[in-house]
Short mmCIF file of C-alpha atoms in Angstrom, two decimals:
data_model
loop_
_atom_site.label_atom_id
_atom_site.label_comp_id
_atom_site.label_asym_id
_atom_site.label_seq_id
_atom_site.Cartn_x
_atom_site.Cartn_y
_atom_site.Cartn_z
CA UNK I 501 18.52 23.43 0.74
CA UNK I 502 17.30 22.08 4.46
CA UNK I 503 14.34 24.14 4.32
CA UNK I 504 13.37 22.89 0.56
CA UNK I 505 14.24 19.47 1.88
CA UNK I 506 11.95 19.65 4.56
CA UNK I 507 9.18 21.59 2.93
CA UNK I 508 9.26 18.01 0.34
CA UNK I 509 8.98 15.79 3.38
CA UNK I 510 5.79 17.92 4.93
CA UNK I 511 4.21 17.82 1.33
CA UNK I 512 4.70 14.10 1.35
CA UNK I 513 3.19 13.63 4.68
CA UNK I 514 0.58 15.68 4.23
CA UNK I 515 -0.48 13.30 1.22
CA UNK I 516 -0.18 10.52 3.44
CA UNK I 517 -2.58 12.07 5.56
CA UNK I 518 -5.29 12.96 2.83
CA UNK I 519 -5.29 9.44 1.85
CA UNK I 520 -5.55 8.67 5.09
CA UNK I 521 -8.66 10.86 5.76
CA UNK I 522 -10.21 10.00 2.28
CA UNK I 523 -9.88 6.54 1.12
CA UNK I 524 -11.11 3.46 3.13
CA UNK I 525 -9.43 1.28 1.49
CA UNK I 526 -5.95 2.84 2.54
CA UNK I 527 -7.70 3.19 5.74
CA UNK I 528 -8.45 -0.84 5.83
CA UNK I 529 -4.97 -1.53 4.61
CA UNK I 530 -3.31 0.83 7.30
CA UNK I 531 -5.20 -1.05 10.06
CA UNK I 532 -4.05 -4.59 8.60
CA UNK I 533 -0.19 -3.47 8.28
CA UNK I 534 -0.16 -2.50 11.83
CA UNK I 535 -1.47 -6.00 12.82
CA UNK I 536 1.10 -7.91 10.63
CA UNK I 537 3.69 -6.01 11.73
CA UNK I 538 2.78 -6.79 15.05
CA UNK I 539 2.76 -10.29 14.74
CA UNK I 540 6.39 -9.99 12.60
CA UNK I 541 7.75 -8.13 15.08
CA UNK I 542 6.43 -10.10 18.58
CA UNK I 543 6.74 -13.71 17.03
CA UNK I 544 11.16 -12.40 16.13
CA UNK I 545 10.65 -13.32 12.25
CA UNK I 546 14.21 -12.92 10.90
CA UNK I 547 15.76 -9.97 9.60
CA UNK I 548 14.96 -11.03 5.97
CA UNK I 549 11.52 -12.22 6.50
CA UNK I 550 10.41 -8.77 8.23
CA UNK I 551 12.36 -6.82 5.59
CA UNK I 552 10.48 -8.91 2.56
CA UNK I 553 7.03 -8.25 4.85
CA UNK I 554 7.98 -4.29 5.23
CA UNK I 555 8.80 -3.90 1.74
CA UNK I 556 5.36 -5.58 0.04
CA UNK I 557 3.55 -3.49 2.22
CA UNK I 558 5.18 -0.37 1.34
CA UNK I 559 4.56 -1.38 -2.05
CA UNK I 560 0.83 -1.86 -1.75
CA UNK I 561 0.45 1.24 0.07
CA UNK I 562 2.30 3.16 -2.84
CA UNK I 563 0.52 2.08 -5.17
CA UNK I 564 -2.50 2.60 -3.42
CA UNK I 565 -1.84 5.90 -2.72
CA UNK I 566 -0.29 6.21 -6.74
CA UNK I 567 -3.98 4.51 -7.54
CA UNK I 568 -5.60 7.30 -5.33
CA UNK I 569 -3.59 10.38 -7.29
CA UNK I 570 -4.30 8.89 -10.74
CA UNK I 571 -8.12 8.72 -10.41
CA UNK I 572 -8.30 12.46 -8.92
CA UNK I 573 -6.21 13.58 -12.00
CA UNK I 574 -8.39 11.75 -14.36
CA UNK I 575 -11.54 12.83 -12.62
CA UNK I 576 -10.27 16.65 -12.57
CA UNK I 577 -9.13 16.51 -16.57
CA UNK I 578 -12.40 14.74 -17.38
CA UNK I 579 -15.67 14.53 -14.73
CA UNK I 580 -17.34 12.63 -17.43
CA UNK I 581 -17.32 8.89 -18.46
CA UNK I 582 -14.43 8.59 -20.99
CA UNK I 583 -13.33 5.12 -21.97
CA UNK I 584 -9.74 6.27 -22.44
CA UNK I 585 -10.31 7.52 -18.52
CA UNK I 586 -11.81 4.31 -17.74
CA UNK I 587 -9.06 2.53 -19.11
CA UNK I 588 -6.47 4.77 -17.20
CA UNK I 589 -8.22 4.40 -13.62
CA UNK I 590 -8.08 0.06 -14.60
CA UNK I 591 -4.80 0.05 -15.27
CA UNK I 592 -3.91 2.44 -12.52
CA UNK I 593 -6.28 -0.12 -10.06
CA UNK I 594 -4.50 -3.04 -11.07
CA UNK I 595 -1.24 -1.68 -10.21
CA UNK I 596 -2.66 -2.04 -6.52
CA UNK I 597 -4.20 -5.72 -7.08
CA UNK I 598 -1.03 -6.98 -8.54
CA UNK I 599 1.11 -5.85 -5.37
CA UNK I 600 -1.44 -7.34 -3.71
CA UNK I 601 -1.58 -10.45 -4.77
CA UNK I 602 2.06 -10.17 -4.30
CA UNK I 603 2.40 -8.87 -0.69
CA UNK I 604 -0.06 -11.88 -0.09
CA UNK I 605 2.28 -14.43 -1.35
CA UNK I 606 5.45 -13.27 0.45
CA UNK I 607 2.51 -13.09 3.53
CA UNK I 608 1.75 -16.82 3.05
CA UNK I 609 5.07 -17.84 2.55
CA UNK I 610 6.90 -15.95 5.33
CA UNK I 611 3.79 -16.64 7.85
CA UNK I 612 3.75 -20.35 6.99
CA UNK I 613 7.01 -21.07 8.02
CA UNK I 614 5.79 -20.06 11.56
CA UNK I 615 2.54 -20.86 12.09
CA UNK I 616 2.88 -24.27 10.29
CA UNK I 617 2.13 -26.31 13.07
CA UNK I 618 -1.19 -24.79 13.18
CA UNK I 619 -2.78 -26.76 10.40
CA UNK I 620 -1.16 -30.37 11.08
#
């Protein structure tokens, strides 16, 4: 059961890693999350704060990643334009803008209440 359990987790990571090595944009967004959560973690945002920071970013990245595994399914089932593919890989994109547009919210929010003083 240990060895099935840890075969799971290498599998996983070694997704993480193709990403990683093929998709800028999870590339871009790695990059980013280790700046913010350098600036959550040296500036002593609360408990709460870094935990609603951690999770939106863990969300994007998902989904990202979710985005990512969706269009290489569609593009191995069908290498051709399709608009049933098309509308797949849209939906599957906007699953990433949305948590976007999300994380960037709880970013503005959370950030704001520190670095306030910075626009008055």
């Amino acid at each position: 059961m240990l060895k099935k359990s840890l075969n799971s987790f290498g599998y996983a990571l070694r997704g993480i890693k193709t990403t990683w090595q093929e998709e800028n944009n999870f590339q871009i967004m790695s990059v980013i999350t280790v700046a913010v959560l350098f600036i959550v973690f040296y500036f002593d945002f609360t408990l709460l704060e870094s935990a609603l920071v951690v999770i939106s970013i863990t969300v994007v990245l998902s989904f990202e990643m979710m985005n990512t595994a969706i269009e290489d399914l569609c593009n191995k089932i069908e290498p051709n334009q399709d608009p049933v593919i098309g509308k797949i890989k849209d939906i599957s994109s906007g699953f990433v803008l949305l948590s976007s547009i999300g994380a960037l919210i709880v970013g503005i929010i959370v950030f704001y209440s520190h670095f306030s003083y910075l626009f008055n």
